[in-house]
Amino acid sequence: MAFDYSLDFKNINFRQHPELYRVGKGEQGVLLVEPYKSEILPYWRFKTPDIAKESSEKIYEIFLDYLDKDDFVGADMARKFIQMGYTRSRRYANHKSGRKYQQNSQKSDSKKEILPYDVDPIKAESAAIFKAKWIQAKTNDKYLQLLAKHKQLYEIS
């Protein structure tokens, strides 16, 4: 089921109301779902490989803590932050400005021009660090069990 952007994110505590949470695709909702956003965001960094390693390990530790508490929403949010560490550092690895598309393009979104690649090996290494943790998180047995349970309980369409 799709992520529900129509919810009042400023006034919902998803720890108290996990039934309102939808996994969605990829990183959807990563910067909206509280209290998890505020618990995880301070640790999310990827500027250098050392920072990315420390960040990904800390967020993975938080991920495991949520799993220990059977808190699927928290675990999924931590997984999303790890995934976002990968995707954002990968974007900066490919485009030094962080912008993938040509600015001020008059074309529609589907026809935007992609800027030329300007490979940054430092950011690429950060991306690889986050990617490894992301794979570890999304294939974790307990995470997969809680994901299936959450979808069965709350995401039946």
PDB file of C-alpha atoms in Angstrom:
ATOM      1  CA  MET A   1       0.000   0.000   0.000  1.00  0.00           C
ATOM      2  CA  ALA A   2       1.226   3.497  -0.819  1.00  0.00           C
ATOM      3  CA  PHE A   3       2.629   5.856   1.776  1.00  0.00           C
ATOM      4  CA  ASP A   4      -0.172   8.126   2.984  1.00  0.00           C
ATOM      5  CA  TYR A   5       0.991  11.741   2.655  1.00  0.00           C
ATOM      6  CA  SER A   6      -2.476  13.030   3.637  1.00  0.00           C
ATOM      7  CA  LEU A   7      -1.935  12.292   7.342  1.00  0.00           C
ATOM      8  CA  ASP A   8      -1.405  15.083   9.874  1.00  0.00           C
ATOM      9  CA  PHE A   9       2.264  14.266  10.533  1.00  0.00           C
ATOM     10  CA  LYS A  10       2.745  17.185  12.917  1.00  0.00           C
ATOM     11  CA  ASN A  11       0.203  15.709  15.341  1.00  0.00           C
ATOM     12  CA  ILE A  12       0.631  11.933  15.055  1.00  0.00           C
ATOM     13  CA  ASN A  13       2.923   9.916  17.288  1.00  0.00           C
ATOM     14  CA  PHE A  14       3.533   6.791  15.228  1.00  0.00           C
ATOM     15  CA  ARG A  15       4.903   4.915  18.225  1.00  0.00           C
ATOM     16  CA  GLN A  16       1.434   5.250  19.748  1.00  0.00           C
ATOM     17  CA  HIS A  17      -0.346   4.699  16.412  1.00  0.00           C
ATOM     18  CA  PRO A  18       1.610   2.162  14.329  1.00  0.00           C
ATOM     19  CA  GLU A  19      -1.634   1.250  12.548  1.00  0.00           C
ATOM     20  CA  LEU A  20      -1.416   4.569  10.661  1.00  0.00           C
ATOM     21  CA  TYR A  21       2.071   3.869   9.290  1.00  0.00           C
ATOM     22  CA  ARG A  22       2.508   2.660   5.719  1.00  0.00           C
ATOM     23  CA  VAL A  23       5.864   1.408   4.485  1.00  0.00           C
ATOM     24  CA  GLY A  24       5.492   2.871   0.997  1.00  0.00           C
ATOM     25  CA  LYS A  25       8.427   2.678  -1.395  1.00  0.00           C
ATOM     26  CA  GLY A  26      12.050   3.369  -0.687  1.00  0.00           C
ATOM     27  CA  GLU A  27      12.541   6.311   1.674  1.00  0.00           C
ATOM     28  CA  GLN A  28       8.991   7.687   1.613  1.00  0.00           C
ATOM     29  CA  GLY A  29       8.135   9.567   4.788  1.00  0.00           C
ATOM     30  CA  VAL A  30      11.629   9.391   6.237  1.00  0.00           C
ATOM     31  CA  LEU A  31      11.553  13.059   7.256  1.00  0.00           C
ATOM     32  CA  LEU A  32       7.924  13.045   8.430  1.00  0.00           C
ATOM     33  CA  VAL A  33       7.271  10.166  10.813  1.00  0.00           C
ATOM     34  CA  GLU A  34       7.679  11.140  14.466  1.00  0.00           C
ATOM     35  CA  PRO A  35       9.053  10.492  17.023  1.00  0.00           C
ATOM     36  CA  TYR A  36      11.434   8.422  14.920  1.00  0.00           C
ATOM     37  CA  LYS A  37      12.633  11.226  12.644  1.00  0.00           C
ATOM     38  CA  SER A  38      13.789  13.227  15.665  1.00  0.00           C
ATOM     39  CA  GLU A  39      15.426  10.174  17.253  1.00  0.00           C
ATOM     40  CA  ILE A  40      17.412   9.145  14.169  1.00  0.00           C
ATOM     41  CA  LEU A  41      18.106  12.323  12.154  1.00  0.00           C
ATOM     42  CA  PRO A  42      20.801  13.713  14.518  1.00  0.00           C
ATOM     43  CA  TYR A  43      23.002  10.713  13.669  1.00  0.00           C
ATOM     44  CA  TRP A  44      22.535  10.807   9.880  1.00  0.00           C
ATOM     45  CA  ARG A  45      25.761  12.020   8.214  1.00  0.00           C
ATOM     46  CA  PHE A  46      27.763  10.958   5.150  1.00  0.00           C
ATOM     47  CA  LYS A  47      30.349  13.658   4.331  1.00  0.00           C
ATOM     48  CA  THR A  48      33.382  11.356   4.616  1.00  0.00           C
ATOM     49  CA  PRO A  49      33.791   7.580   4.844  1.00  0.00           C
ATOM     50  CA  ASP A  50      34.725   7.841   8.550  1.00  0.00           C
ATOM     51  CA  ILE A  51      31.605   9.904   9.268  1.00  0.00           C
ATOM     52  CA  ALA A  52      29.477   7.547   7.147  1.00  0.00           C
ATOM     53  CA  LYS A  53      30.842   4.511   9.000  1.00  0.00           C
ATOM     54  CA  GLU A  54      30.093   6.047  12.398  1.00  0.00           C
ATOM     55  CA  SER A  55      26.648   7.214  11.247  1.00  0.00           C
ATOM     56  CA  SER A  56      25.600   3.954   9.592  1.00  0.00           C
ATOM     57  CA  GLU A  57      26.764   1.915  12.593  1.00  0.00           C
ATOM     58  CA  LYS A  58      24.895   4.162  15.044  1.00  0.00           C
ATOM     59  CA  ILE A  59      21.683   4.092  13.001  1.00  0.00           C
ATOM     60  CA  TYR A  60      21.992   0.311  12.594  1.00  0.00           C
ATOM     61  CA  GLU A  61      22.376   0.056  16.381  1.00  0.00           C
ATOM     62  CA  ILE A  62      19.153   2.097  16.718  1.00  0.00           C
ATOM     63  CA  PHE A  63      17.544  -0.222  14.135  1.00  0.00           C
ATOM     64  CA  LEU A  64      18.454  -3.270  16.229  1.00  0.00           C
ATOM     65  CA  ASP A  65      17.181  -1.577  19.385  1.00  0.00           C
ATOM     66  CA  TYR A  66      13.803  -0.983  17.730  1.00  0.00           C
ATOM     67  CA  LEU A  67      13.730  -4.630  16.647  1.00  0.00           C
ATOM     68  CA  ASP A  68      14.475  -5.744  20.219  1.00  0.00           C
ATOM     69  CA  LYS A  69      11.388  -3.768  21.276  1.00  0.00           C
ATOM     70  CA  ASP A  70       9.280  -5.232  18.420  1.00  0.00           C
ATOM     71  CA  ASP A  71       8.894  -1.659  17.157  1.00  0.00           C
ATOM     72  CA  PHE A  72       8.516  -2.217  13.432  1.00  0.00           C
ATOM     73  CA  VAL A  73       7.822   1.429  12.555  1.00  0.00           C
ATOM     74  CA  GLY A  74      11.038   2.523  14.293  1.00  0.00           C
ATOM     75  CA  ALA A  75      13.038  -0.234  12.618  1.00  0.00           C
ATOM     76  CA  ASP A  76      11.617   0.654   9.215  1.00  0.00           C
ATOM     77  CA  MET A  77      12.398   4.322   9.741  1.00  0.00           C
ATOM     78  CA  ALA A  78      15.988   3.461  10.722  1.00  0.00           C
ATOM     79  CA  ARG A  79      16.215   1.285   7.597  1.00  0.00           C
ATOM     80  CA  LYS A  80      14.976   4.252   5.541  1.00  0.00           C
ATOM     81  CA  PHE A  81      17.616   6.572   7.027  1.00  0.00           C
ATOM     82  CA  ILE A  82      20.324   4.026   6.207  1.00  0.00           C
ATOM     83  CA  GLN A  83      18.944   3.721   2.671  1.00  0.00           C
ATOM     84  CA  MET A  84      18.867   7.507   2.376  1.00  0.00           C
ATOM     85  CA  GLY A  85      22.510   7.618   3.518  1.00  0.00           C
ATOM     86  CA  TYR A  86      23.291   5.422   0.548  1.00  0.00           C
ATOM     87  CA  THR A  87      21.177   7.295  -2.000  1.00  0.00           C
ATOM     88  CA  ARG A  88      22.248  10.785  -0.950  1.00  0.00           C
ATOM     89  CA  SER A  89      25.954   9.996  -0.755  1.00  0.00           C
ATOM     90  CA  ARG A  90      25.621   8.210  -4.113  1.00  0.00           C
ATOM     91  CA  ARG A  91      24.027  11.346  -5.586  1.00  0.00           C
ATOM     92  CA  TYR A  92      26.893  13.503  -4.283  1.00  0.00           C
ATOM     93  CA  ALA A  93      29.352  10.889  -5.550  1.00  0.00           C
ATOM     94  CA  ASN A  94      27.898  11.356  -9.039  1.00  0.00           C
ATOM     95  CA  HIS A  95      27.162  15.091  -8.897  1.00  0.00           C
ATOM     96  CA  LYS A  96      29.360  17.302  -6.727  1.00  0.00           C
ATOM     97  CA  SER A  97      26.583  19.900  -6.274  1.00  0.00           C
ATOM     98  CA  GLY A  98      24.104  17.243  -5.153  1.00  0.00           C
ATOM     99  CA  ARG A  99      21.852  18.249  -8.034  1.00  0.00           C
ATOM    100  CA  LYS A 100      21.164  15.491 -10.522  1.00  0.00           C
ATOM    101  CA  TYR A 101      19.127  17.502 -13.027  1.00  0.00           C
ATOM    102  CA  GLN A 102      19.749  20.667 -14.999  1.00  0.00           C
ATOM    103  CA  GLN A 103      18.307  23.631 -13.072  1.00  0.00           C
ATOM    104  CA  ASN A 104      15.685  25.941 -14.623  1.00  0.00           C
ATOM    105  CA  SER A 105      14.802  23.380 -17.226  1.00  0.00           C
ATOM    106  CA  GLN A 106      11.549  24.201 -19.005  1.00  0.00           C
ATOM    107  CA  LYS A 107      11.023  20.518 -19.693  1.00  0.00           C
ATOM    108  CA  SER A 108       8.645  18.314 -17.742  1.00  0.00           C
ATOM    109  CA  ASP A 109      10.029  16.100 -14.965  1.00  0.00           C
ATOM    110  CA  SER A 110      10.169  13.093 -17.261  1.00  0.00           C
ATOM    111  CA  LYS A 111      12.371  14.956 -19.760  1.00  0.00           C
ATOM    112  CA  LYS A 112      14.759  16.803 -17.428  1.00  0.00           C
ATOM    113  CA  GLU A 113      18.371  16.762 -18.490  1.00  0.00           C
ATOM    114  CA  ILE A 114      20.702  14.875 -16.179  1.00  0.00           C
ATOM    115  CA  LEU A 115      23.820  16.860 -15.360  1.00  0.00           C
ATOM    116  CA  PRO A 116      27.180  15.355 -16.378  1.00  0.00           C
ATOM    117  CA  TYR A 117      28.763  13.040 -13.851  1.00  0.00           C
ATOM    118  CA  ASP A 118      31.501  14.494 -11.678  1.00  0.00           C
ATOM    119  CA  VAL A 119      32.623  11.439  -9.712  1.00  0.00           C
ATOM    120  CA  ASP A 120      33.723  11.960  -6.114  1.00  0.00           C
ATOM    121  CA  PRO A 121      35.473   8.818  -4.830  1.00  0.00           C
ATOM    122  CA  ILE A 122      35.124   9.956  -1.192  1.00  0.00           C
ATOM    123  CA  LYS A 123      31.317  10.132  -1.440  1.00  0.00           C
ATOM    124  CA  ALA A 124      31.318   6.872  -3.406  1.00  0.00           C
ATOM    125  CA  GLU A 125      33.083   5.198  -0.470  1.00  0.00           C
ATOM    126  CA  SER A 126      30.507   6.709   1.928  1.00  0.00           C
ATOM    127  CA  ALA A 127      27.754   5.327  -0.295  1.00  0.00           C
ATOM    128  CA  ALA A 128      29.300   1.842  -0.238  1.00  0.00           C
ATOM    129  CA  ILE A 129      29.429   1.916   3.577  1.00  0.00           C
ATOM    130  CA  PHE A 130      25.742   2.837   3.823  1.00  0.00           C
ATOM    131  CA  LYS A 131      24.780   0.339   1.115  1.00  0.00           C
ATOM    132  CA  ALA A 132      26.313  -2.535   3.082  1.00  0.00           C
ATOM    133  CA  LYS A 133      24.370  -1.533   6.224  1.00  0.00           C
ATOM    134  CA  TRP A 134      21.184  -1.033   4.204  1.00  0.00           C
ATOM    135  CA  ILE A 135      21.417  -4.573   2.793  1.00  0.00           C
ATOM    136  CA  GLN A 136      22.100  -5.875   6.304  1.00  0.00           C
ATOM    137  CA  ALA A 137      18.999  -4.078   7.622  1.00  0.00           C
ATOM    138  CA  LYS A 138      16.562  -4.943   4.844  1.00  0.00           C
ATOM    139  CA  THR A 139      17.509  -8.642   4.954  1.00  0.00           C
ATOM    140  CA  ASN A 140      17.448  -8.955   8.762  1.00  0.00           C
ATOM    141  CA  ASP A 141      15.205 -11.920   9.661  1.00  0.00           C
ATOM    142  CA  LYS A 142      13.385 -10.204  12.514  1.00  0.00           C
ATOM    143  CA  TYR A 143      12.844  -7.085  10.400  1.00  0.00           C
ATOM    144  CA  LEU A 144      11.319  -9.217   7.638  1.00  0.00           C
ATOM    145  CA  GLN A 145       9.050 -10.986  10.162  1.00  0.00           C
ATOM    146  CA  LEU A 146       7.847  -7.677  11.630  1.00  0.00           C
ATOM    147  CA  LEU A 147       7.377  -6.241   8.123  1.00  0.00           C
ATOM    148  CA  ALA A 148       5.161  -9.164   7.120  1.00  0.00           C
ATOM    149  CA  LYS A 149       3.188  -8.885  10.369  1.00  0.00           C
ATOM    150  CA  HIS A 150       2.723  -5.109   9.953  1.00  0.00           C
ATOM    151  CA  LYS A 151       1.507  -5.512   6.375  1.00  0.00           C
ATOM    152  CA  GLN A 152      -0.858  -8.311   7.402  1.00  0.00           C
ATOM    153  CA  LEU A 153      -2.333  -6.307  10.282  1.00  0.00           C
ATOM    154  CA  TYR A 154      -2.490  -2.828   8.783  1.00  0.00           C
ATOM    155  CA  GLU A 155      -1.808  -2.689   5.079  1.00  0.00           C
ATOM    156  CA  ILE A 156      -4.474  -4.949   3.642  1.00  0.00           C
ATOM    157  CA  SER A 157      -6.103  -3.016   0.838  1.00  0.00           C
TER     158      SER A 157
END
